Short mmCIF file of C-alpha atoms in Angstrom, two decimals:
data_model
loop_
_atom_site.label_atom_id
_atom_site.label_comp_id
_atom_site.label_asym_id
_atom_site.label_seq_id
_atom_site.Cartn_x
_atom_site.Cartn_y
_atom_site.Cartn_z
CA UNK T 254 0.00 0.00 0.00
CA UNK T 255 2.87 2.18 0.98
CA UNK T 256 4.22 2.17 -2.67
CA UNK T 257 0.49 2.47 -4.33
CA UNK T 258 0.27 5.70 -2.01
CA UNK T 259 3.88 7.40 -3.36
CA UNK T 260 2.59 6.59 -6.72
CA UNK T 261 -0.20 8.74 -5.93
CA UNK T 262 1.48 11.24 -4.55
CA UNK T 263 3.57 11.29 -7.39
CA UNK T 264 0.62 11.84 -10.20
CA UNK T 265 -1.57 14.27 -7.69
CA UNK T 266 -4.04 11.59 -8.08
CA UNK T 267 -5.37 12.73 -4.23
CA UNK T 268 -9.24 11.26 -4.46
CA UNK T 269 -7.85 7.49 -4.74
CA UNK T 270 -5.16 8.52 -2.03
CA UNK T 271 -8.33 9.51 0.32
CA UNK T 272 -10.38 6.11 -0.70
CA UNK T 273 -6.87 3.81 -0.39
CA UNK T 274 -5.41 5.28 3.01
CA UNK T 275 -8.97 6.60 4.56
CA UNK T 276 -9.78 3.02 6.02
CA UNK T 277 -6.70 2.68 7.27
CA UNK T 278 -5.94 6.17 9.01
CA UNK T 279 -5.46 4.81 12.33
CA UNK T 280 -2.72 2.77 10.87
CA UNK T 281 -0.46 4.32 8.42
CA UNK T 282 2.97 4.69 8.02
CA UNK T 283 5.03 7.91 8.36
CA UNK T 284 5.76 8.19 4.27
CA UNK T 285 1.31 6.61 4.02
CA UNK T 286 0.55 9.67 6.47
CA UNK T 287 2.48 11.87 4.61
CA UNK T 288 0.37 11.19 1.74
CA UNK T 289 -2.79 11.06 3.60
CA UNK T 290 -2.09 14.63 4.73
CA UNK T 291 -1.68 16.29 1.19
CA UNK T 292 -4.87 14.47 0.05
CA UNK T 293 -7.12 15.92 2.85
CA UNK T 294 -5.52 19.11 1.68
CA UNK T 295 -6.04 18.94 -1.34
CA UNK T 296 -9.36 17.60 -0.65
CA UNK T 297 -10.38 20.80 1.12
CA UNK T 298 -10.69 18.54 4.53
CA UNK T 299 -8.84 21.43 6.23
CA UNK T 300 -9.87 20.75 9.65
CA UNK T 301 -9.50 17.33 9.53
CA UNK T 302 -5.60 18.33 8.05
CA UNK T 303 -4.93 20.36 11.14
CA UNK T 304 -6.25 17.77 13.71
CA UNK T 305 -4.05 14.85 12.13
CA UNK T 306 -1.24 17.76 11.84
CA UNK T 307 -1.19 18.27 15.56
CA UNK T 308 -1.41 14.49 16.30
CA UNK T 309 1.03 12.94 14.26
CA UNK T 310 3.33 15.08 11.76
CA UNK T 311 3.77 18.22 14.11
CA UNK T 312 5.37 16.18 16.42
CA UNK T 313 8.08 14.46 14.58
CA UNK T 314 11.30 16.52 14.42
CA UNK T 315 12.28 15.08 11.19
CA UNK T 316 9.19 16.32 9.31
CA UNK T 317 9.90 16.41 4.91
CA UNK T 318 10.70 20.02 3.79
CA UNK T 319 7.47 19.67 1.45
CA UNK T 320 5.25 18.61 4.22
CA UNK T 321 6.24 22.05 5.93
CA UNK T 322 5.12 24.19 2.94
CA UNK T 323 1.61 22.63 3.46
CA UNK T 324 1.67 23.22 6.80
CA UNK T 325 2.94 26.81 6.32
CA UNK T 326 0.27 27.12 3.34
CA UNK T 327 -2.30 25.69 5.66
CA UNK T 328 -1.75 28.13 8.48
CA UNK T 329 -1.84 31.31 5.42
CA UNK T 330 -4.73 30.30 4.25
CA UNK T 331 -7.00 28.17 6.74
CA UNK T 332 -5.08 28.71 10.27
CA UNK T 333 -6.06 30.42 12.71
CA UNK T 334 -5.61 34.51 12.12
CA UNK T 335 -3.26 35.09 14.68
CA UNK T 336 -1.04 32.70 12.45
CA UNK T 337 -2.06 33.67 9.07
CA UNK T 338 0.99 36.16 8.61
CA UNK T 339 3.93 33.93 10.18
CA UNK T 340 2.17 30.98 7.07
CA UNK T 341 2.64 33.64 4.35
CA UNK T 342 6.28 34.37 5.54
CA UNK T 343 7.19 30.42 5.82
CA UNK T 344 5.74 30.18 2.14
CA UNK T 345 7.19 32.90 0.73
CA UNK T 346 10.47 31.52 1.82
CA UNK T 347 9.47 28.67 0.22
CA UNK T 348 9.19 30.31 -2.88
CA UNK T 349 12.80 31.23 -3.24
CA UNK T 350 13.43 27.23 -2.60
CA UNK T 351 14.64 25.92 -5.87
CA UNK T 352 13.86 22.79 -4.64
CA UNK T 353 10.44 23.77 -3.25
CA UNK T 354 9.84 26.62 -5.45
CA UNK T 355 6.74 24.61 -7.91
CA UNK T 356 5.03 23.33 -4.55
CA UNK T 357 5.37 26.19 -3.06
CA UNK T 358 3.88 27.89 -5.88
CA UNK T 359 1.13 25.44 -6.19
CA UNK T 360 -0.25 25.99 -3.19
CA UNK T 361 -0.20 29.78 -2.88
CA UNK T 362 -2.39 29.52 -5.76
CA UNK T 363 -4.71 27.68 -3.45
CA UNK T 364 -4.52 30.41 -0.61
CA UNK T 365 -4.78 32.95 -3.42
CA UNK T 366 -7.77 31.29 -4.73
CA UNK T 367 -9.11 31.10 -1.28
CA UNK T 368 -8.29 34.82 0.10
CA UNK T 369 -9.89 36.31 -3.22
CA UNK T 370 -6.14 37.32 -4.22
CA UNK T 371 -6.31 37.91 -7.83
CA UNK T 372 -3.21 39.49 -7.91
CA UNK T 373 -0.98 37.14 -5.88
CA UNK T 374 -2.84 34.27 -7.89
CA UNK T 375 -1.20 35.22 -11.28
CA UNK T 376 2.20 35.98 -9.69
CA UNK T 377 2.20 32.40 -8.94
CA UNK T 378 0.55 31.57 -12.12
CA UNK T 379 3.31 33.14 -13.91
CA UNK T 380 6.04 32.03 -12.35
CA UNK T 381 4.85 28.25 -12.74
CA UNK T 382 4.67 29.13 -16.61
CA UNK T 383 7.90 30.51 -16.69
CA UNK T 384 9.29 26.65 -15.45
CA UNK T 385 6.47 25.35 -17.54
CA UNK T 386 4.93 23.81 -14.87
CA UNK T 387 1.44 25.30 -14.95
CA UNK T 388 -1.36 23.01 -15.36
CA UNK T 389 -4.63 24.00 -17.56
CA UNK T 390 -6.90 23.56 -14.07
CA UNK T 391 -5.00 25.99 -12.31
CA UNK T 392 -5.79 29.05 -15.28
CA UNK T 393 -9.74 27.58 -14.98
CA UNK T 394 -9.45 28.18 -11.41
CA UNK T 395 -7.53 31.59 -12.08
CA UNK T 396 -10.79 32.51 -14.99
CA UNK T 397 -13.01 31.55 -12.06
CA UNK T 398 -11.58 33.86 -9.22
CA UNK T 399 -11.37 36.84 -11.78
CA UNK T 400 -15.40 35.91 -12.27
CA UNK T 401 -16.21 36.01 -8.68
CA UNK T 402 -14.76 39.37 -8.58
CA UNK T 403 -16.36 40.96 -10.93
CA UNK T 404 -13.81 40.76 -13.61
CA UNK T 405 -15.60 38.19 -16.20
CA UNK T 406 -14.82 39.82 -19.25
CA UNK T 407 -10.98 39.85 -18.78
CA UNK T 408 -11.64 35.98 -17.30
CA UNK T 409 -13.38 35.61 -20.62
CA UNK T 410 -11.06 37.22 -23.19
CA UNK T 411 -8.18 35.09 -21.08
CA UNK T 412 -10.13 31.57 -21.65
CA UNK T 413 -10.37 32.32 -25.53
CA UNK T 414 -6.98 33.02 -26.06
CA UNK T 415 -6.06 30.67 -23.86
CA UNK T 416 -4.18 27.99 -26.28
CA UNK T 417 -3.41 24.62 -24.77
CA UNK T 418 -6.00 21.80 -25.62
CA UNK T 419 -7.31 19.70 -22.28
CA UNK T 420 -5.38 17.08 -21.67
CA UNK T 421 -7.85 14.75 -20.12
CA UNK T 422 -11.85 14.28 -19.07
CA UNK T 423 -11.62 16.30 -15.94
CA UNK T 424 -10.06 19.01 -18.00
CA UNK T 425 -12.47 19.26 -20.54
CA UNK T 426 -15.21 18.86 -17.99
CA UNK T 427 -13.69 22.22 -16.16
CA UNK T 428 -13.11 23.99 -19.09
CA UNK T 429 -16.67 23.49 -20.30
CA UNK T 430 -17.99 24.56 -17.01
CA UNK T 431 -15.99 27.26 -17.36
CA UNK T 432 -16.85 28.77 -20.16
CA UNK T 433 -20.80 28.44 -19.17
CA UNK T 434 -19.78 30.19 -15.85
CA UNK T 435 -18.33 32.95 -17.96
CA UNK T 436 -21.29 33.27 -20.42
CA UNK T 437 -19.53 31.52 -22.94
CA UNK T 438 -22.55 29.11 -23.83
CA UNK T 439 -21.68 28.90 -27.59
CA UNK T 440 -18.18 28.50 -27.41
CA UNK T 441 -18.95 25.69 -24.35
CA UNK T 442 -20.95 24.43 -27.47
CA UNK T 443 -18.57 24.10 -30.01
CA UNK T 444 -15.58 22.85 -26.98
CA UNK T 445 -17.29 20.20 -26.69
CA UNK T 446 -18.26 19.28 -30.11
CA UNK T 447 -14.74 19.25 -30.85
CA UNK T 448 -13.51 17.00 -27.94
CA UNK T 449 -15.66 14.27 -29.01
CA UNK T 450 -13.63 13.32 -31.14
CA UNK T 451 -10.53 12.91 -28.89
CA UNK T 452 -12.64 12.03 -25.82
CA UNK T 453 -15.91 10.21 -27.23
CA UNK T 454 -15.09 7.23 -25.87
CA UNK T 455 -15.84 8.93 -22.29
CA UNK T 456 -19.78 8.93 -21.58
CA UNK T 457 -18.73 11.93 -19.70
CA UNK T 458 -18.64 14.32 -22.27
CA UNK T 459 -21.81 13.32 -24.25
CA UNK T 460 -23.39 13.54 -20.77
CA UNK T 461 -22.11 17.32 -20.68
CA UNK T 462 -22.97 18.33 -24.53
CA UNK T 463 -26.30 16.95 -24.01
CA UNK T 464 -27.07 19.03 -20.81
CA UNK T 465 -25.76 22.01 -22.51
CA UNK T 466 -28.00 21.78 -25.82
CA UNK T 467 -31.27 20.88 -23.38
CA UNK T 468 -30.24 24.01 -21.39
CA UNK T 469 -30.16 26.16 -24.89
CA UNK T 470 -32.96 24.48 -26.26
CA UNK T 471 -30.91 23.36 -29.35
CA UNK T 472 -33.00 20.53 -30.08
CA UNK T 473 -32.23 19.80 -33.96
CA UNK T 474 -28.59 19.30 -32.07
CA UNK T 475 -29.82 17.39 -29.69
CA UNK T 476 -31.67 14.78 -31.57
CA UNK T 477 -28.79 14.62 -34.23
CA UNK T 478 -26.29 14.16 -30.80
CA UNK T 479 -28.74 11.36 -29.42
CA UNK T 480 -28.05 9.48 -32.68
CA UNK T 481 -24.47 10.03 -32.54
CA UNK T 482 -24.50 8.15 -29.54
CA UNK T 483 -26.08 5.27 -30.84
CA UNK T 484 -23.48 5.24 -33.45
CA UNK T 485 -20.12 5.44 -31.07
CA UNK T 486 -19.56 1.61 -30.26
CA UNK T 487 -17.30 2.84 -27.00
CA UNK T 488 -20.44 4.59 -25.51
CA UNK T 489 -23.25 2.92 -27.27
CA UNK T 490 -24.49 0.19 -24.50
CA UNK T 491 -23.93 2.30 -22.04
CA UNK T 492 -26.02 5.34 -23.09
CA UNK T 493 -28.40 3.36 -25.41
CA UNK T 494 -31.25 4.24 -22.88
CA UNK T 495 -29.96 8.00 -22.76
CA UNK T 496 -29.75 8.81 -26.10
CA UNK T 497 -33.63 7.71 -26.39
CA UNK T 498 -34.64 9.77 -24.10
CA UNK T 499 -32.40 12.48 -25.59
CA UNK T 500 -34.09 11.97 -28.66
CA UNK T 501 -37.64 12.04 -26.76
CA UNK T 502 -36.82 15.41 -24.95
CA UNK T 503 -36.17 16.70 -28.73
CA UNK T 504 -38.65 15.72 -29.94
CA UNK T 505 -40.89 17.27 -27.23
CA UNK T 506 -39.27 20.16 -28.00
CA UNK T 507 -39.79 21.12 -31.69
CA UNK T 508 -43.48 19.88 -30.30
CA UNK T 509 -43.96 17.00 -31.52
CA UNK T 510 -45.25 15.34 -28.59
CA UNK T 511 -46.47 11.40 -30.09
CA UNK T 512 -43.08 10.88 -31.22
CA UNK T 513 -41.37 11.75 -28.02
CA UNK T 514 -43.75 9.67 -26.11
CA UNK T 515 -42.22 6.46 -28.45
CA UNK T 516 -38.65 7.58 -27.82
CA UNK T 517 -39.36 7.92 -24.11
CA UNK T 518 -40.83 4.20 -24.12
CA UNK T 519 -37.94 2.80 -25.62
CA UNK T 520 -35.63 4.95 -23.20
CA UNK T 521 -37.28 2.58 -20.35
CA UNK T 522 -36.97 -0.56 -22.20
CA UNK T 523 -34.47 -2.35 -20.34
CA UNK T 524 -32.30 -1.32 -17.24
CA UNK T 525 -29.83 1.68 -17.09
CA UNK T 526 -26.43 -0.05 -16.84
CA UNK T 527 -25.28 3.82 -15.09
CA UNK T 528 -28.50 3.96 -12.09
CA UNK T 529 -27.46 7.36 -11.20
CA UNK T 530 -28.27 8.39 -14.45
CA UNK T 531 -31.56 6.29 -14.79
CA UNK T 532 -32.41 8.02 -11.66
CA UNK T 533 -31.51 11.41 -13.30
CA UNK T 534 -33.60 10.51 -16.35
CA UNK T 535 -36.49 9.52 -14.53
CA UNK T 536 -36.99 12.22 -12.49
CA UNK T 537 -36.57 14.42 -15.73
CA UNK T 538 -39.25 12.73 -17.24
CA UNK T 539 -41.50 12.91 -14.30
CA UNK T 540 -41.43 17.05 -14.73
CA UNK T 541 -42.11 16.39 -17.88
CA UNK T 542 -45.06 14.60 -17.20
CA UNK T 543 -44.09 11.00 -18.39
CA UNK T 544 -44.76 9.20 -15.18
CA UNK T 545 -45.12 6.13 -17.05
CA UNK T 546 -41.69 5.71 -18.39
CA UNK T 547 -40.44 6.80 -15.41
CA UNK T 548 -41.99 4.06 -13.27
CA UNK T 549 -40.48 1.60 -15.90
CA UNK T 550 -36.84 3.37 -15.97
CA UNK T 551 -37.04 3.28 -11.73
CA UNK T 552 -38.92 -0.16 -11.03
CA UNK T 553 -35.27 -2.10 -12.34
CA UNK T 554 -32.57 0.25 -10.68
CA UNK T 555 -34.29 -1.22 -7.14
CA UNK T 556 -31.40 -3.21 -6.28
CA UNK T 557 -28.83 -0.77 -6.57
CA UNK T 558 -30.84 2.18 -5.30
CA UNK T 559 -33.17 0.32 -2.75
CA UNK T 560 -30.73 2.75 -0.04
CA UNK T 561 -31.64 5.98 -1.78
CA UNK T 562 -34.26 7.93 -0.50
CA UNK T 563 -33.86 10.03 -3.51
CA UNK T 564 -35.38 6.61 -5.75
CA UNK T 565 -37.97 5.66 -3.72
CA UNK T 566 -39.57 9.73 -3.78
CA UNK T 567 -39.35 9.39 -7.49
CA UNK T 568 -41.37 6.26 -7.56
CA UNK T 569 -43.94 7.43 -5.18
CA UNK T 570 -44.24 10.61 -7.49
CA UNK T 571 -44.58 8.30 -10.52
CA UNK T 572 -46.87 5.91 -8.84
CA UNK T 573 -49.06 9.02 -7.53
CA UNK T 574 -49.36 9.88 -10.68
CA UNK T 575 -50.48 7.05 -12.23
CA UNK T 576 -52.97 6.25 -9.42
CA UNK T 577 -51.51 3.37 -8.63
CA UNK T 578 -51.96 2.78 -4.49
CA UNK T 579 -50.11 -0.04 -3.99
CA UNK T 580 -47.02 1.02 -5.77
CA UNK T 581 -46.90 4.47 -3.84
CA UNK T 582 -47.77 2.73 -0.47
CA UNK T 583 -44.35 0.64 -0.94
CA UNK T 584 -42.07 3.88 -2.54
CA UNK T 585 -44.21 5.86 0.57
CA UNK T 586 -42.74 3.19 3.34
CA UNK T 587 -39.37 2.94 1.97
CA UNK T 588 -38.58 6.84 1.72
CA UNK T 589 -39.92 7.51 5.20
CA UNK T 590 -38.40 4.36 6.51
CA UNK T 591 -34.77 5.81 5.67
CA UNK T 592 -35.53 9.40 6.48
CA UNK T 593 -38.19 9.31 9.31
CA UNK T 594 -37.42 12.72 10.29
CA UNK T 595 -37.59 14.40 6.47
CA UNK T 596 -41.39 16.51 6.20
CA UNK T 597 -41.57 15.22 2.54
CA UNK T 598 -41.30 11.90 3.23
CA UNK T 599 -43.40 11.69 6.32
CA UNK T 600 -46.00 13.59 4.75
CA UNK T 601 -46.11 10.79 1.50
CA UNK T 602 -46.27 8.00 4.11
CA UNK T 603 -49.16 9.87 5.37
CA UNK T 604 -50.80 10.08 1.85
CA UNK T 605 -50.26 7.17 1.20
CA UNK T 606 -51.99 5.20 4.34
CA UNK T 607 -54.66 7.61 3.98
CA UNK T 608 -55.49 6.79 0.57
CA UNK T 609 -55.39 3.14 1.29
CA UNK T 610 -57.17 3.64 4.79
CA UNK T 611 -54.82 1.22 6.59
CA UNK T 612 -52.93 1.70 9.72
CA UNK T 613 -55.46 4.35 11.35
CA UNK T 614 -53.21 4.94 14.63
CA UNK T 615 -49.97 5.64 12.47
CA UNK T 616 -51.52 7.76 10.05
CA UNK T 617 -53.14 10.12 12.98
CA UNK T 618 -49.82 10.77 14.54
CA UNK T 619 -48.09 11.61 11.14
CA UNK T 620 -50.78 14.30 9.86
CA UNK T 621 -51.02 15.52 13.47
CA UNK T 622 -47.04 16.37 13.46
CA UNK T 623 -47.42 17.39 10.04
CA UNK T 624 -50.31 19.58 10.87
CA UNK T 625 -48.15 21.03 13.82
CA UNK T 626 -45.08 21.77 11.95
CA UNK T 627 -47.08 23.60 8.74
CA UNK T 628 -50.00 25.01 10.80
CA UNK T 629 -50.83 27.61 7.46
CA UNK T 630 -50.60 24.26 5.22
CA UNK T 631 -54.86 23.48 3.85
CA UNK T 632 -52.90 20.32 2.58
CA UNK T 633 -51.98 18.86 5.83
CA UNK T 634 -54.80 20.18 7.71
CA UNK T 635 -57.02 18.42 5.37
CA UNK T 636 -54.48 14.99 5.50
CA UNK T 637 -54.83 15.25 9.56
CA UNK T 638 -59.25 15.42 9.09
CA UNK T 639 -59.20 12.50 6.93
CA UNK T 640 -56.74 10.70 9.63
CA UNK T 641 -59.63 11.82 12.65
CA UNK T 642 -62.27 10.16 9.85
CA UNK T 643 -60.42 7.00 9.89
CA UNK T 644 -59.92 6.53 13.50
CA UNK T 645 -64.05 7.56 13.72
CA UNK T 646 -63.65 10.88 15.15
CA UNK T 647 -66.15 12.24 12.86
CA UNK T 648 -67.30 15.52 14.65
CA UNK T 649 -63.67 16.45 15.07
CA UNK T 650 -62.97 15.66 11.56
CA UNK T 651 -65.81 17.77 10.28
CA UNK T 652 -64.82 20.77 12.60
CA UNK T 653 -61.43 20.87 11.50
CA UNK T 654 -62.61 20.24 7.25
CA UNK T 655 -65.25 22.80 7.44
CA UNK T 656 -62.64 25.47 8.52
CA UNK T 657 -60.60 25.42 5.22
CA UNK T 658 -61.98 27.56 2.22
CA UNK T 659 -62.18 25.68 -0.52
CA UNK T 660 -61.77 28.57 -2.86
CA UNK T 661 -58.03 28.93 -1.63
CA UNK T 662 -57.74 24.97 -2.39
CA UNK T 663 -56.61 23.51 -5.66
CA UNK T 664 -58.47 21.28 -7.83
CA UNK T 665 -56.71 18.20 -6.03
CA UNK T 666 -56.96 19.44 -2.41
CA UNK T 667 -60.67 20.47 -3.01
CA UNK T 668 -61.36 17.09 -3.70
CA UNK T 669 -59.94 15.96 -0.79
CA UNK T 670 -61.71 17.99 1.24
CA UNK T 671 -64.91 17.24 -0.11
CA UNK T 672 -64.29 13.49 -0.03
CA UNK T 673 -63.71 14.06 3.82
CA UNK T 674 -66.53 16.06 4.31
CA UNK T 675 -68.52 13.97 2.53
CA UNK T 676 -67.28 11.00 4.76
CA UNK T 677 -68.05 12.77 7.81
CA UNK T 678 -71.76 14.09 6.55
CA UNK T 679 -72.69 10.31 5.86
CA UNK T 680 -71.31 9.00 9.30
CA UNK T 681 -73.46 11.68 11.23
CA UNK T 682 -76.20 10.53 8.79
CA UNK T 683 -76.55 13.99 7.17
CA UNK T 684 -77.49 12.78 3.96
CA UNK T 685 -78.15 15.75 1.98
CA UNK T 686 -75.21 17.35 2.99
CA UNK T 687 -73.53 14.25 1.90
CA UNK T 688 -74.60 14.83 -1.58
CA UNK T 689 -73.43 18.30 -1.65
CA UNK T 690 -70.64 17.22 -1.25
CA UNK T 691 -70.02 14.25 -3.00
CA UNK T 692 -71.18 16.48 -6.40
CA UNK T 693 -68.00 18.71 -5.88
CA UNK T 694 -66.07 15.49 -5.70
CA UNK T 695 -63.68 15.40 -9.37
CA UNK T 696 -63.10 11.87 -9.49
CA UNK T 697 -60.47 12.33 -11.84
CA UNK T 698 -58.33 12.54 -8.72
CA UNK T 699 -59.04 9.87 -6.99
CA UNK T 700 -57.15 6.42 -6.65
CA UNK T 701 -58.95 3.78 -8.00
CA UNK T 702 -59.83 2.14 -4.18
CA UNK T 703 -60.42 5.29 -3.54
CA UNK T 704 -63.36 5.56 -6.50
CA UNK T 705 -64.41 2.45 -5.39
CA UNK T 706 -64.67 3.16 -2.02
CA UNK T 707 -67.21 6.54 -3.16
CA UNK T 708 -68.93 4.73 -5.32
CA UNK T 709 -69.86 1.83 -3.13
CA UNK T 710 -71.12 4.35 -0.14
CA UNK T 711 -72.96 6.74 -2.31
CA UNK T 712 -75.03 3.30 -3.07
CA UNK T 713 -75.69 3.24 0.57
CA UNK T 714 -77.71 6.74 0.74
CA UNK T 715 -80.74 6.58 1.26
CA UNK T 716 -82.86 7.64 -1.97
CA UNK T 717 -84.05 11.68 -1.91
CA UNK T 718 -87.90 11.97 -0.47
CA UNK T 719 -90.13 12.05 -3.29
CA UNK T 720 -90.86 15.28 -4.05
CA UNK T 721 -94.53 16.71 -3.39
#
């Protein structure tokens, strides 16, 4: 492991340094912790830097000279202010280092960065071009801190005349982003048009040229992209599912809305072999209002995602959607199991035993939290008087429903309300009130048990007095 690490070190590859040595903190060499210590650095993990700092490396006497510069850029940048000025002196000694010089260089650009120091930034900057030892990220990073301070258009005129090619994924990915950030939106375009062909075998940057042309609505170069896909062996399997939706989303928008529905269905016709990104594309499709294909893209991904809260609230949105009770009642349980204490979740648990009328005791302690915690919420006042209904506490239940306005409701909440009230009016045998309000019931919102459940005990009212 020791010599894994020092290869690390060696390519500033300091996110598999963090998942190699992490496990193992409590058990590292001097030359592992070393390593460790850079990566949480570079990582950002400052505190955690400092605390391992003061229990391990700041106590050996024979620390490395380069472990010292961190330290010293550490305390510059991150330590505490009374020894922010004695860090910038230790660095800037480091600077005149020839043998620490580049590190020392390296990470004043990170203090820079972090102090809003344009100035000292490119000093460093320079000086690592001058040894031509700058790196592409650190002028993205230089672009970026110009943008923050109100300088885009020199950051811009910098990034187009900027003339070395990315050298990898990550690079493209930041230069991208960074020309979006800047408002470069067509030349982000083009980029990454162009860097298919050196880097098409990466899913990545289809993934990033596809988000771009949705976000400009480009969507003659988005279809022609999703075939593209289809037609690149290296991400072909992979994306197969992608570039139909892709191709849907298009489609939908140069409005022509039957064949986006196909292209959507065969987007969910077998399993995403990437689940973040079937996740991703189903919860795109449910704002689009294709709660279908998002069911079908979600209901396969189960054994990867069956942890993610995230999956199970997009399958109780498709499954609410569709009407389907049984479906949401499972997504409901799983999402509130893992986040018990999350208002969204608690209150589609809630929904979802109230629309299947099981678990009476459960479902009255939810909507009466809920109710609590959003007092100004018609939504979970009107959840907590169908809870009272099922746990036959009628006259409360009719109390609490007859105080919401139902001109303030929405056509979905309204016919809540009035399928409560109407529940309550036929338990205290108030039959005409019953009918009221069963008229201004839209049963195009109810769940089919739910129909069912109207239907059967509107047959139970008595029939209207003949009329004189």
């Amino acid at each position: 492991m020791e010599l894994v690490s020092q290869v690390y070190d060696k390519l500033r590859l300091y996110d598999p340094a963090l998942r190699l040595l992490g496990p193992l903190e409590d058990r590292l060499s001097p030359s592992e912790e070393s390593v460790y210590l850079k990566a949480l650095f570079h990582s950002g993990q400052m505190a955690r830097f400092a605390g391992r700092w003061q229990k391990s490396a700041g106590k050996r006497s024979n620390i490395a000279p380069d472990l010292r510069v961190y330290h010293a850029a550490y305390r510059a940048g991150w330590g505490p202010s009374f020894e922010a000025a004695a860090g910038r002196k230790q660095l800037e000694a480091a600077l005149e280092d020839p043998d620490q010089r580049i590190l020392s260089n390296r990470l004043r650009l990170l203090v820079c960065a972090h102090l809003g120091d344009a100035d000292g930034y490119r000093e460093s900057l320079q000086r690592l071009g001058q040894w031509q030892s700058d790196m592409l990220i650190e002028h993205v990073i230089y672009w970026q801190l110009l943008a923050t301070l109100g300088r885009k258009s020199e950051a811009a005129e910098l990034a187009r005349s900027f003339p070395r090619p990315p050298a990898s994924v990550m690079e493209t990915r930041r230069l991208a982003e960074t020309y979006v950030l800047l408002g470069m939106r067509e030349e982000a375009r083009q980029f990454l048009q162009g860097q298919l062909r050196q880097f098409g075998d990466s899913p990545e940057i289809w993934l990033l040229r596809a988000d771009l042309l949705m976000e400009d609505r480009m969507w003659d170069e988005l279809r022609e992209l999703a075939l593209q896909i289809r037609q690149r062996p290296a991400v072909r399997d992979a994306l197969a599912n992608y570039s139909h939706y892709l191709e849907g989303r298009a489609e939908l928008g140069l409005e022509r809305p039957a064949i986006a529905e196909t292209a959507f269905e065969k987007a969910a016709q077998r399993p995403f072999e990437d689940r973040a990104l079937g996740l991703t594309t189903a919860n795109s499709l449910l704002k689009l209002a294709y709660p279908a294909a998002a069911r079908d893209i979600l209901l396969p991904l189960e054994t990867g995602l069956s942890k993610s809260p995230e999956y199970w609230q997009a399958l109780f949105t498709a499954a609410y959607e569709l009407k389907q009770p049984d479906l949401m009642s499972t997504a409901a349980a799983r999402a509130y199991e893992l986040q018990p204490g999350n208002a969204i979740a608690a209150n589609n648990y809630a929904a979802a035993l109230l629309v299947n009328r099981e678990r009476t005791e459960e479902a009255i302690k939810l909507t009466l939290q809920l109710a609590g915690r959003f007092p100004n919420s018609p939504a979970a006042r009107i959840n907590h008087g169908l809870a009272l209904l099922l746990n036959r506490r009628t006259a409360e239940a009719e109390t609490l429903l007859n105080s919401i306005e139902p001109e303030k409701l929405n056509a979905s909440e309204a016919t809540s309300l009035f399928l409560g009230l109407f529940e309550a009016y036929f338990n205290e045998r108030q039959y005409d009130k019953a009918r009221a309000a069963g008229d201004r019931i839209d049963v195009k919102y109810l769940f089919p048990n739910q129909l069912k459940w109207l239907e059967e005990t509107l047959g139970q009212l008595p029939e209207r007095p003949a009329a004189r």
